[in-house]
Tab-separated table of N, CA and C in Angstrom:
chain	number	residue	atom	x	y	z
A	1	UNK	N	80.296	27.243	108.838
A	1	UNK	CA	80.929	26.975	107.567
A	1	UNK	C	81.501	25.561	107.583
A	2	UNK	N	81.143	24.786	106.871
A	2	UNK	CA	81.503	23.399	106.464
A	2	UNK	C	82.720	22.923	106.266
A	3	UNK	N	83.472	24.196	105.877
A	3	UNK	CA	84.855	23.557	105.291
A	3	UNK	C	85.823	23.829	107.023
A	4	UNK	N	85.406	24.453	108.451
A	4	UNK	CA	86.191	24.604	109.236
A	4	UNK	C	85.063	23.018	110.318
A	5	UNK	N	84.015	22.610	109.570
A	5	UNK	CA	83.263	21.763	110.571
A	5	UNK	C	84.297	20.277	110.695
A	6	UNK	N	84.518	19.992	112.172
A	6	UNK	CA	85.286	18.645	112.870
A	6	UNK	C	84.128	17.484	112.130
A	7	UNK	N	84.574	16.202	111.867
A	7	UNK	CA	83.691	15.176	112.069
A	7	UNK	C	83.446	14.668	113.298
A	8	UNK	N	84.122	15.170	113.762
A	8	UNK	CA	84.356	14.716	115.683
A	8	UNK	C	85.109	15.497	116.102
A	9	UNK	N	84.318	15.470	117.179
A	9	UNK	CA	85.551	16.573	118.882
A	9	UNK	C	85.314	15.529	119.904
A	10	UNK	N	87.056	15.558	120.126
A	10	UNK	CA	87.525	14.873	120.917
A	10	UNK	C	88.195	16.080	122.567
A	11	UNK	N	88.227	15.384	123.425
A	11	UNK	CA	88.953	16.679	124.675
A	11	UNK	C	90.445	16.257	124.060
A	12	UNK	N	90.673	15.043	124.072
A	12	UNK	CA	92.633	14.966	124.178
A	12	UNK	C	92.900	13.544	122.765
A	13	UNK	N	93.824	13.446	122.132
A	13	UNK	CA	94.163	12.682	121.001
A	13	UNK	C	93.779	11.174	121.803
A	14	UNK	N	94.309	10.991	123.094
A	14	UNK	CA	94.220	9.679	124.023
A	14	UNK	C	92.612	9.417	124.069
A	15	UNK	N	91.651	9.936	123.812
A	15	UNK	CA	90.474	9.730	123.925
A	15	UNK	C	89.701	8.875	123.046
A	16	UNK	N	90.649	9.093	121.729
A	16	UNK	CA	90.008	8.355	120.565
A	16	UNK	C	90.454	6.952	120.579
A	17	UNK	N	89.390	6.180	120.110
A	17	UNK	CA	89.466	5.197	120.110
A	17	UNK	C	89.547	3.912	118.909
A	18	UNK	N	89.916	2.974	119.369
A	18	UNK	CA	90.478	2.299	117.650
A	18	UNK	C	88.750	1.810	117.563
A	19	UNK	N	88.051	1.620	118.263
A	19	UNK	CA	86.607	1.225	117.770
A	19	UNK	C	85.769	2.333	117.085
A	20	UNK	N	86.025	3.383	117.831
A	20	UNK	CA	85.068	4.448	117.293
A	20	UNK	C	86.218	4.625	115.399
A	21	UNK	N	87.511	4.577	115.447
A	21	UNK	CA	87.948	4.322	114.211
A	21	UNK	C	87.456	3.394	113.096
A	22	UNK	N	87.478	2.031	113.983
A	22	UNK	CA	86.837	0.815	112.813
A	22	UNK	C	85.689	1.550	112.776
A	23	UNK	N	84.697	2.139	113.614
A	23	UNK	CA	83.168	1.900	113.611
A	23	UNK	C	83.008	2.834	112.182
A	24	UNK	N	84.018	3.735	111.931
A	24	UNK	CA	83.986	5.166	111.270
A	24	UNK	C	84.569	4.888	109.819
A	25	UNK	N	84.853	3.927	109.789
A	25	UNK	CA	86.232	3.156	108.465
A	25	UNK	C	87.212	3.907	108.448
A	26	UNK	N	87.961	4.624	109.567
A	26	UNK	CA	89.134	4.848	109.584
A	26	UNK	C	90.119	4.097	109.657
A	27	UNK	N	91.099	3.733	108.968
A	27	UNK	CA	92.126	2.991	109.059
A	27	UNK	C	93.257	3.164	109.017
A	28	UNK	N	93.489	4.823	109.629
A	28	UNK	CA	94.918	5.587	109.307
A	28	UNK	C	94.677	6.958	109.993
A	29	UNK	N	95.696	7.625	110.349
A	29	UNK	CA	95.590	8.898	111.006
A	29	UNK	C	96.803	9.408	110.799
A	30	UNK	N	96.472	10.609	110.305
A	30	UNK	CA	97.391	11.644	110.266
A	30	UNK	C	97.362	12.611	111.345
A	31	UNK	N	98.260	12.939	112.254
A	31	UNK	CA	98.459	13.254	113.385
A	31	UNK	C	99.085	14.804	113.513
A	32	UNK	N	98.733	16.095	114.111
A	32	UNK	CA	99.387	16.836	114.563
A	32	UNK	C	100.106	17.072	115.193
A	33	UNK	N	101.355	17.170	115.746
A	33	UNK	CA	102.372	17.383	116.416
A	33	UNK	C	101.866	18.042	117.778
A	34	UNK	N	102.381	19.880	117.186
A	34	UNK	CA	102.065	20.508	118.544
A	34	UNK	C	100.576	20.493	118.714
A	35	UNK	N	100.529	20.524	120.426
A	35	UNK	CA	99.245	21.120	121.215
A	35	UNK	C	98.126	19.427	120.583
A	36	UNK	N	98.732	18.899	120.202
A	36	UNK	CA	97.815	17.348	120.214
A	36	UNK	C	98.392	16.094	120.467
A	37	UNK	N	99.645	15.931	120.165
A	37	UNK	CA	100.710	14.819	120.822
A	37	UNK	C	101.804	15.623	121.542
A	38	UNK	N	101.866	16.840	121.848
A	38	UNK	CA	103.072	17.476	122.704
A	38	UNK	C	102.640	18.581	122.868
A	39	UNK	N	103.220	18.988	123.622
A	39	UNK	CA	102.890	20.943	124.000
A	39	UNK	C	103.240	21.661	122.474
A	40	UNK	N	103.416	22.775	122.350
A	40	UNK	CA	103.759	23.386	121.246
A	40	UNK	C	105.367	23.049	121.673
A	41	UNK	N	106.136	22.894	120.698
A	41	UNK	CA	107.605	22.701	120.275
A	41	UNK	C	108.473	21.823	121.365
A	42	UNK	N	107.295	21.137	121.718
A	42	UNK	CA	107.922	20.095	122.937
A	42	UNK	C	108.274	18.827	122.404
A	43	UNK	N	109.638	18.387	122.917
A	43	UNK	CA	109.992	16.755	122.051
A	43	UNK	C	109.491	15.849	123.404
A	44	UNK	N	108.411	16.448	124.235
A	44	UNK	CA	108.181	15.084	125.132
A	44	UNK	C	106.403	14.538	124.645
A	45	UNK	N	106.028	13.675	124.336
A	45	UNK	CA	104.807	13.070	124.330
A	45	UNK	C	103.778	13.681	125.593
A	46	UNK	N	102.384	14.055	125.313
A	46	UNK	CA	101.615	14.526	126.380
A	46	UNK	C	101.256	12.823	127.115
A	47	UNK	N	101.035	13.122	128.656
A	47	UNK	CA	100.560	11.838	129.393
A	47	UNK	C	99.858	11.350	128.643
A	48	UNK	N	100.071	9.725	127.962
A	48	UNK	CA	99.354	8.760	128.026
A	48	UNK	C	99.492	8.528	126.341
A	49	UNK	N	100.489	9.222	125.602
A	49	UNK	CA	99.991	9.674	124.080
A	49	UNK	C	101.382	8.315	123.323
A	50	UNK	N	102.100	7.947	124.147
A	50	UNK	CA	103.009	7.040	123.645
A	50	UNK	C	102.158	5.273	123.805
A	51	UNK	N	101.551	5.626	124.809
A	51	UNK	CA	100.493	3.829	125.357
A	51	UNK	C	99.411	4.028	123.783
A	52	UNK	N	99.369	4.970	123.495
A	52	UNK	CA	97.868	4.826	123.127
A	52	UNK	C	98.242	4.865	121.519
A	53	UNK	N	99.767	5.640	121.202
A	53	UNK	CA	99.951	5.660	119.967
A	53	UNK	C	100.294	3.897	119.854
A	54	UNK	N	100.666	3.222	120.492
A	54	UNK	CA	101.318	1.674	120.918
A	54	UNK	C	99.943	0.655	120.297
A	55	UNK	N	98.793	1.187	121.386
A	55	UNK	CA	97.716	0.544	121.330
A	55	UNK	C	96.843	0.984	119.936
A	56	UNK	N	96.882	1.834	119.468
A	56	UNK	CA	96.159	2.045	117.721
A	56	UNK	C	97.122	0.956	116.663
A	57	UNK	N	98.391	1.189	116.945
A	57	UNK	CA	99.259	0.061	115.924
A	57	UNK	C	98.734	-1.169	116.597
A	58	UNK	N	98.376	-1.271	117.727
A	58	UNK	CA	97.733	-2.988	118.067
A	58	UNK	C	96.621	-3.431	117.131
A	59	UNK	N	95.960	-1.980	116.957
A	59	UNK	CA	94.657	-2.317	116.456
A	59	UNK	C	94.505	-2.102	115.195
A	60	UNK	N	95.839	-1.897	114.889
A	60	UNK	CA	96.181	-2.152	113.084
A	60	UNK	C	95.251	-0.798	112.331
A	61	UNK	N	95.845	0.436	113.232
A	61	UNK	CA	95.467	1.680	112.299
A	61	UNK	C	96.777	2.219	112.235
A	62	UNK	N	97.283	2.774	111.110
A	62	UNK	CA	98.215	3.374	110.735
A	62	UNK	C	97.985	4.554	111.016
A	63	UNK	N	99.793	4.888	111.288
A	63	UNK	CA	99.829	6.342	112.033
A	63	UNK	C	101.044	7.176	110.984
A	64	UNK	N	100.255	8.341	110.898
A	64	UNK	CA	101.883	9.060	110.103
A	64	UNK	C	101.416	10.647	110.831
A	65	UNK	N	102.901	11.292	111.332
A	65	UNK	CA	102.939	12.377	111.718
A	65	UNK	C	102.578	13.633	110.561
A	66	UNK	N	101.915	14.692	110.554
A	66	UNK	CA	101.937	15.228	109.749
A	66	UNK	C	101.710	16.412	109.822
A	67	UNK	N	102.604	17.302	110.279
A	67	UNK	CA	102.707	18.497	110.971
A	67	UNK	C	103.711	19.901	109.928
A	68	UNK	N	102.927	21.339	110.104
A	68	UNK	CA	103.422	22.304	109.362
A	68	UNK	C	104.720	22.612	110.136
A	69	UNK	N	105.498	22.211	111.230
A	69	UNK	CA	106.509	22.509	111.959
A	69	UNK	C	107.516	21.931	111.337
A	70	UNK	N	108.739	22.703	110.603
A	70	UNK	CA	110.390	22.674	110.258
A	70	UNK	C	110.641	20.751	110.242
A	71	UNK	N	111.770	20.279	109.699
A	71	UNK	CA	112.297	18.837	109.974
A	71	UNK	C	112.547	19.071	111.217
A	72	UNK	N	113.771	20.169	111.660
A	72	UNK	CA	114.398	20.126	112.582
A	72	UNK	C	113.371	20.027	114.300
A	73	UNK	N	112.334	20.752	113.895
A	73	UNK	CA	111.495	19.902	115.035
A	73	UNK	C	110.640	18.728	115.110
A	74	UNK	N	110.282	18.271	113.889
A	74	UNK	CA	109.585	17.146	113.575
A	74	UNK	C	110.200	16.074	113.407
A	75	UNK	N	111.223	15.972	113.252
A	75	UNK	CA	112.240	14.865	112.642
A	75	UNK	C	112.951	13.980	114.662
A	76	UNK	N	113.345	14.318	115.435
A	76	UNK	CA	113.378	14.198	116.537
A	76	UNK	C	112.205	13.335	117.321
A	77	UNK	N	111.143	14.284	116.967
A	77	UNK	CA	110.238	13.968	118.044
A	77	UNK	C	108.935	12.857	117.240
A	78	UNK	N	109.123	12.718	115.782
A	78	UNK	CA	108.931	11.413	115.207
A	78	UNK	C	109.533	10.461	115.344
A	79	UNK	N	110.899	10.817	115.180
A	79	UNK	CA	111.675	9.222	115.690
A	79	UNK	C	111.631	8.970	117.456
A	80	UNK	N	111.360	9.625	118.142
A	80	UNK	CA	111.125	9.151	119.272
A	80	UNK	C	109.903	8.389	120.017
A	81	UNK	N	108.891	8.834	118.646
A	81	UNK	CA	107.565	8.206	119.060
A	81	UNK	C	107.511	7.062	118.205
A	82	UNK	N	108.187	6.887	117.183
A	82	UNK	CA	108.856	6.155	116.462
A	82	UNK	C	107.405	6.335	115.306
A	83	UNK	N	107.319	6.941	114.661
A	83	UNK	CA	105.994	7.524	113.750
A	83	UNK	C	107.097	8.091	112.671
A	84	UNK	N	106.344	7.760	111.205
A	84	UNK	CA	106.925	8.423	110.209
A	84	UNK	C	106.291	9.630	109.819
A	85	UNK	N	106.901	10.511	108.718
A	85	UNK	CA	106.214	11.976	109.643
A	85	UNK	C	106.302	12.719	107.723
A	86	UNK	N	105.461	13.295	108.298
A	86	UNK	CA	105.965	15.175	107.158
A	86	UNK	C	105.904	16.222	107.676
A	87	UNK	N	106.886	16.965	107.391
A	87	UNK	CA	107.056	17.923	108.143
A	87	UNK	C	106.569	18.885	106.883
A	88	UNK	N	106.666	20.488	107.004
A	88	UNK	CA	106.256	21.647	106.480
A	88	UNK	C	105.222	21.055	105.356
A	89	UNK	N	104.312	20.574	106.178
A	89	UNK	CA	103.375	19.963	105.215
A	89	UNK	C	102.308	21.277	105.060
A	90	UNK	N	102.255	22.169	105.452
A	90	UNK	CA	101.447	23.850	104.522
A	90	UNK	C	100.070	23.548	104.669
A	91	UNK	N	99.846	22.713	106.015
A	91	UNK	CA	98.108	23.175	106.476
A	91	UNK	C	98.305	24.310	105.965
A	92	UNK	N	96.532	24.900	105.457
A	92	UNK	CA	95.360	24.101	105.180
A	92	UNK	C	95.378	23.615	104.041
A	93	UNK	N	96.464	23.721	102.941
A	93	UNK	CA	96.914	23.127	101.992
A	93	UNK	C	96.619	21.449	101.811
A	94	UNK	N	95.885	20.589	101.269
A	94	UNK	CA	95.619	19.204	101.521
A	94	UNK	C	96.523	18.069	100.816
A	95	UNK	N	98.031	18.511	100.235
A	95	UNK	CA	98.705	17.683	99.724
A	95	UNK	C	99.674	17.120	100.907
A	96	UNK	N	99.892	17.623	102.236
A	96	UNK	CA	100.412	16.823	103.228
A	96	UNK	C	99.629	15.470	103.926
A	97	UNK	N	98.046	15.756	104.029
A	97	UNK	CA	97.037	14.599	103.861
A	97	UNK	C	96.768	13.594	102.902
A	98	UNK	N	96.909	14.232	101.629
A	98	UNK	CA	96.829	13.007	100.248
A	98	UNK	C	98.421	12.968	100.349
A	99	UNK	N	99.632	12.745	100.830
A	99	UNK	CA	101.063	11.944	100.808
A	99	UNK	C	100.763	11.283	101.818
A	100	UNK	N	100.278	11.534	102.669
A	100	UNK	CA	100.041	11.066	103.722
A	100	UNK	C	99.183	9.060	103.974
A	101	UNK	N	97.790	9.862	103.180
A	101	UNK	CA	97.419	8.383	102.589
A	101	UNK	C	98.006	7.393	101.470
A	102	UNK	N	98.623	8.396	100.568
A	102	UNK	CA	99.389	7.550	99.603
A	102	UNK	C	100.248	6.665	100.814
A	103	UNK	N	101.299	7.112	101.558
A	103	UNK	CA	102.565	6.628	102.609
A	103	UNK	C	102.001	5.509	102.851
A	104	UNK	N	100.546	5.527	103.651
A	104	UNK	CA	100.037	4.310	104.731
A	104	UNK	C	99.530	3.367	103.426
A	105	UNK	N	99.272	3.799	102.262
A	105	UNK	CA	98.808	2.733	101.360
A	105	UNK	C	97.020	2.748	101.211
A	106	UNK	N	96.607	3.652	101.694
A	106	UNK	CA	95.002	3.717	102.552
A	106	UNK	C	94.413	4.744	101.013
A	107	UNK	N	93.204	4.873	100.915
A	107	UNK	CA	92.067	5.820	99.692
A	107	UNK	C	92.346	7.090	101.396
A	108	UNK	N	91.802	8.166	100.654
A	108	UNK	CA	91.876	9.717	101.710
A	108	UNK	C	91.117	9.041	102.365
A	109	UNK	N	89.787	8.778	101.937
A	109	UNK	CA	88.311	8.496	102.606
A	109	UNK	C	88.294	7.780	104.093
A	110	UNK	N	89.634	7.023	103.635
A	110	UNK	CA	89.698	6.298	105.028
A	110	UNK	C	90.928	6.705	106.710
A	111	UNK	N	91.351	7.862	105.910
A	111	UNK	CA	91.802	8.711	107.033
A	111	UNK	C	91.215	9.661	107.367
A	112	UNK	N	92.346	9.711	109.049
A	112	UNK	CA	91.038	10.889	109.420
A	112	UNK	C	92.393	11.566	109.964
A	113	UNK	N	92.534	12.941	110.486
A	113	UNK	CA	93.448	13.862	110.756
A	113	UNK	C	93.150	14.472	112.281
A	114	UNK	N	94.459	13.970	113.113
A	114	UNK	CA	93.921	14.533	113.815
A	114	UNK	C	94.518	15.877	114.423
A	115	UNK	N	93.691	17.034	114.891
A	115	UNK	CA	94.453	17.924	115.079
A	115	UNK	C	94.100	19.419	115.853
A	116	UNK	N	94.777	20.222	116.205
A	116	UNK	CA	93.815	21.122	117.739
A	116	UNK	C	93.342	22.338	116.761
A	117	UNK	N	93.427	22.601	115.577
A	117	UNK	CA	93.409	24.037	114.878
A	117	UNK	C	92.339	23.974	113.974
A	118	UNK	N	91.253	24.715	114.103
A	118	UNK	CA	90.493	24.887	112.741
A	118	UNK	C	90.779	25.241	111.840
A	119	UNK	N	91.624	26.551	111.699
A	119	UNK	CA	91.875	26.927	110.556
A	119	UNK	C	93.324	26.467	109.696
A	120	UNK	N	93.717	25.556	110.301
A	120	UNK	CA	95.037	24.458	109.653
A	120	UNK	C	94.764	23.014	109.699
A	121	UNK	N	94.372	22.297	110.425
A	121	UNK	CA	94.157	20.897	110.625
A	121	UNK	C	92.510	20.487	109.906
A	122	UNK	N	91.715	21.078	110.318
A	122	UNK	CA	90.723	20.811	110.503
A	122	UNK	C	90.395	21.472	108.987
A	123	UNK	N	90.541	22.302	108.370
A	123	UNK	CA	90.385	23.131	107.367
A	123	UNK	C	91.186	22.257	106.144
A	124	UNK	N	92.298	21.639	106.483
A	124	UNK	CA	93.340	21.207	105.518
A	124	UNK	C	92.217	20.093	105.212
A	125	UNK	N	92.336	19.164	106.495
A	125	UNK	CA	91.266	18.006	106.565
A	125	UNK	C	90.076	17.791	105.650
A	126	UNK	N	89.383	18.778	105.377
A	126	UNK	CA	88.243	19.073	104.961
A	126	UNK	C	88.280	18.953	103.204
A	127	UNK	N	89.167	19.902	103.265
A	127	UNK	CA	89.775	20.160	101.738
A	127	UNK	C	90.551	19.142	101.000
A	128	UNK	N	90.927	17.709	101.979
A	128	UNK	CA	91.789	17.169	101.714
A	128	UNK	C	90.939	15.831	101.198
A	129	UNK	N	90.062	15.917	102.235
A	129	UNK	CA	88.505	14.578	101.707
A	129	UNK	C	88.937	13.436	103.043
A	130	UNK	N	89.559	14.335	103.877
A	130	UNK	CA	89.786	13.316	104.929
A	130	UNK	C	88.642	13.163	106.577
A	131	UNK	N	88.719	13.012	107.292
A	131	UNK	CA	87.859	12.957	108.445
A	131	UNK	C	88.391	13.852	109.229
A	132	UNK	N	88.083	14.881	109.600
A	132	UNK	CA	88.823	15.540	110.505
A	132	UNK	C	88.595	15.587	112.085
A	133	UNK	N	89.432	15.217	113.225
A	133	UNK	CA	89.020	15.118	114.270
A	133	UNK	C	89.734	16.206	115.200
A	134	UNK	N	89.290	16.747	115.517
A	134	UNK	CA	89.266	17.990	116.409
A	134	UNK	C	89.654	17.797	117.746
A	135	UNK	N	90.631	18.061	118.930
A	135	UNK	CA	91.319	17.644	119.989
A	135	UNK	C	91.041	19.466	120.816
A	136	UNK	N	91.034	18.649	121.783
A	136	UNK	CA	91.506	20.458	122.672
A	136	UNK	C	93.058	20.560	122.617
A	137	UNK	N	93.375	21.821	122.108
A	137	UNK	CA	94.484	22.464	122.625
A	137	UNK	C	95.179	21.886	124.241
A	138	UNK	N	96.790	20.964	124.083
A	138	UNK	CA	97.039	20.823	125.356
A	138	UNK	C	97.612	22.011	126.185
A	139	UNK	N	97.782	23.291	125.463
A	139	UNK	CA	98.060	24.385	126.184
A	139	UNK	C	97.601	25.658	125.277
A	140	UNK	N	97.788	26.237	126.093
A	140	UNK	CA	97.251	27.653	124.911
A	140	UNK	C	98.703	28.106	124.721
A	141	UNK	N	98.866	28.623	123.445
A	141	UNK	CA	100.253	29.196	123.010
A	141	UNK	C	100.168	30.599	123.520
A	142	UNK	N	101.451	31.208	123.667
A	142	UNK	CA	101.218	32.840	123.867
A	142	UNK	C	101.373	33.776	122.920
A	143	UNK	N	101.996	33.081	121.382
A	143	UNK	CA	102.123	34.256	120.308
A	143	UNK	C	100.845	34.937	119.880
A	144	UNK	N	100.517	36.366	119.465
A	144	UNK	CA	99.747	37.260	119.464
A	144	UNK	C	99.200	36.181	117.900
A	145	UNK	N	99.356	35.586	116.964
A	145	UNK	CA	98.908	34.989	115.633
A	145	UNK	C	98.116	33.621	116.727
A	146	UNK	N	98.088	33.111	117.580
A	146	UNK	CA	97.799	31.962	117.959
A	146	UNK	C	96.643	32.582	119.019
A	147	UNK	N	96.803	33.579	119.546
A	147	UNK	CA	95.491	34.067	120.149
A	147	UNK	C	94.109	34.806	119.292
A	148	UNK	N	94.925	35.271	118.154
A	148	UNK	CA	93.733	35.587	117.150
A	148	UNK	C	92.764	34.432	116.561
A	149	UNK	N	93.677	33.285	116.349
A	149	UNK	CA	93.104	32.456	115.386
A	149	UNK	C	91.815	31.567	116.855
A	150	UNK	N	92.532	31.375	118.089
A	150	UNK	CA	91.728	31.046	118.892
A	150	UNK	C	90.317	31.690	119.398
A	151	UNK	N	90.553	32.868	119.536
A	151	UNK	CA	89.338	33.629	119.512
A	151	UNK	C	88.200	33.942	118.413
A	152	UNK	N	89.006	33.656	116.941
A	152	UNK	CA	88.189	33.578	115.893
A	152	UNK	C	87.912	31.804	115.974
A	153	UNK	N	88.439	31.046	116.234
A	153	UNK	CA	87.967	29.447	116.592
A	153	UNK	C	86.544	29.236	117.858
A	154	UNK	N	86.432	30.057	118.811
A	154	UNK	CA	86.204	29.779	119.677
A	154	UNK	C	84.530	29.905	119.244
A	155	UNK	N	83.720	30.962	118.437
A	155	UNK	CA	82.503	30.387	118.259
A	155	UNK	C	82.082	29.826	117.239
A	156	UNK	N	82.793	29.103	116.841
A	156	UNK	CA	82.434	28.145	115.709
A	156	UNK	C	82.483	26.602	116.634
A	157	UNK	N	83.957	27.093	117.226
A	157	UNK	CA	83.586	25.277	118.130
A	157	UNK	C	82.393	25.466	118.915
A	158	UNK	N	82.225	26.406	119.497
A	158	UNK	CA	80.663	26.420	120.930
A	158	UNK	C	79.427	26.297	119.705
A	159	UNK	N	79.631	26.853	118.677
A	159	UNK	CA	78.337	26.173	117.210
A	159	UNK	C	78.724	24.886	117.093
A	160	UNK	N	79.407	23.896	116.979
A	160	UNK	CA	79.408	22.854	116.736
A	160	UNK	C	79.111	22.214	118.100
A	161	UNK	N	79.734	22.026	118.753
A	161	UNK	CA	79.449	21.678	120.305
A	161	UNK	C	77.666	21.677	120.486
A	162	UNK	N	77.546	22.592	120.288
A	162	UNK	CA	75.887	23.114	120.712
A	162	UNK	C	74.961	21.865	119.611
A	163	UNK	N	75.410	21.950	118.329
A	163	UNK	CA	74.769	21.194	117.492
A	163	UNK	C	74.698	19.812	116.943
A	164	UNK	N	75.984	19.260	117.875
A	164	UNK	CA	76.218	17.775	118.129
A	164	UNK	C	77.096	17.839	116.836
């Protein structure tokens, strides 16, 4: 199904690159919080995700946080990465992606979203007219709603995987 298909799978957010961005006319990213720049409800950055958020502003792509998680956890751990953010932005809902491009000043077309969930990131993405880029999970969560949605994720990514 088209509307849960990644434009790209990436293993970790640090992987992507500001070339494969220019090459793509991305010029902005909307970013997931948990399980793609931090563990789930973690205010620490995963290894390597503060150099690399550093090195995309080098390369003059705009970054805005844009995550369905409360202020009270988003608001912290944006200003520490120093990223402007939305919080209870209601993946798969696509008006946290179009504020999002309005914020950076950018058309949708030219963002891309990045984020570990098909059926919130990747789904919002889709619906939103943005690029959606697909990350592995940096941990698996343990709530019984986060193991369903993974196991219903899991052969659609091995279909995409398989089909380039």
């Amino acid at each position: 199904m088209a509307i849960f298909k990644p434009y790209k799978m990436f293993y970790r957010v640090t992987d992507i690159t500001a070339e494969f961005l220019h090459n793509n006319g991305i010029k902005g990213l909307a970013l997931d919080a948990d399980n793609t720049l931090s563990e789930h409800h973690s205010q620490t950055a995963h290894d390597g995700v503060e150099q690399w958020l550093r090195d995309m502003e080098g390369a003059g792509i705009k970054l805005k946080m844009v995550s369905n998680a409360r202020a009270r956890r988003v608001v912290p751990f944006a200003n520490k990465l120093g990223l402007t953010f939305t919080s209870t932005a209601l993946k798969p809902l696509p008006f946290g992606f179009w504020r999002a491009a309005k914020s950076m000043g950018l058309k949708v077309k030219e963002i891309g979203a990045v984020g570990d969930q098909l059926f919130t990131d990747i789904m919002g993405a889709n619906l939103a007219g943005v690029k959606p880029l697909l990350v592995t999970p940096i941990k698996e969560e343990d709530g019984a709603s986060f193991k369903l949605r993974r196991r219903l994720e899991k052969p659609l990514i091995k279909r995409y995987k398989e089909n380039g």
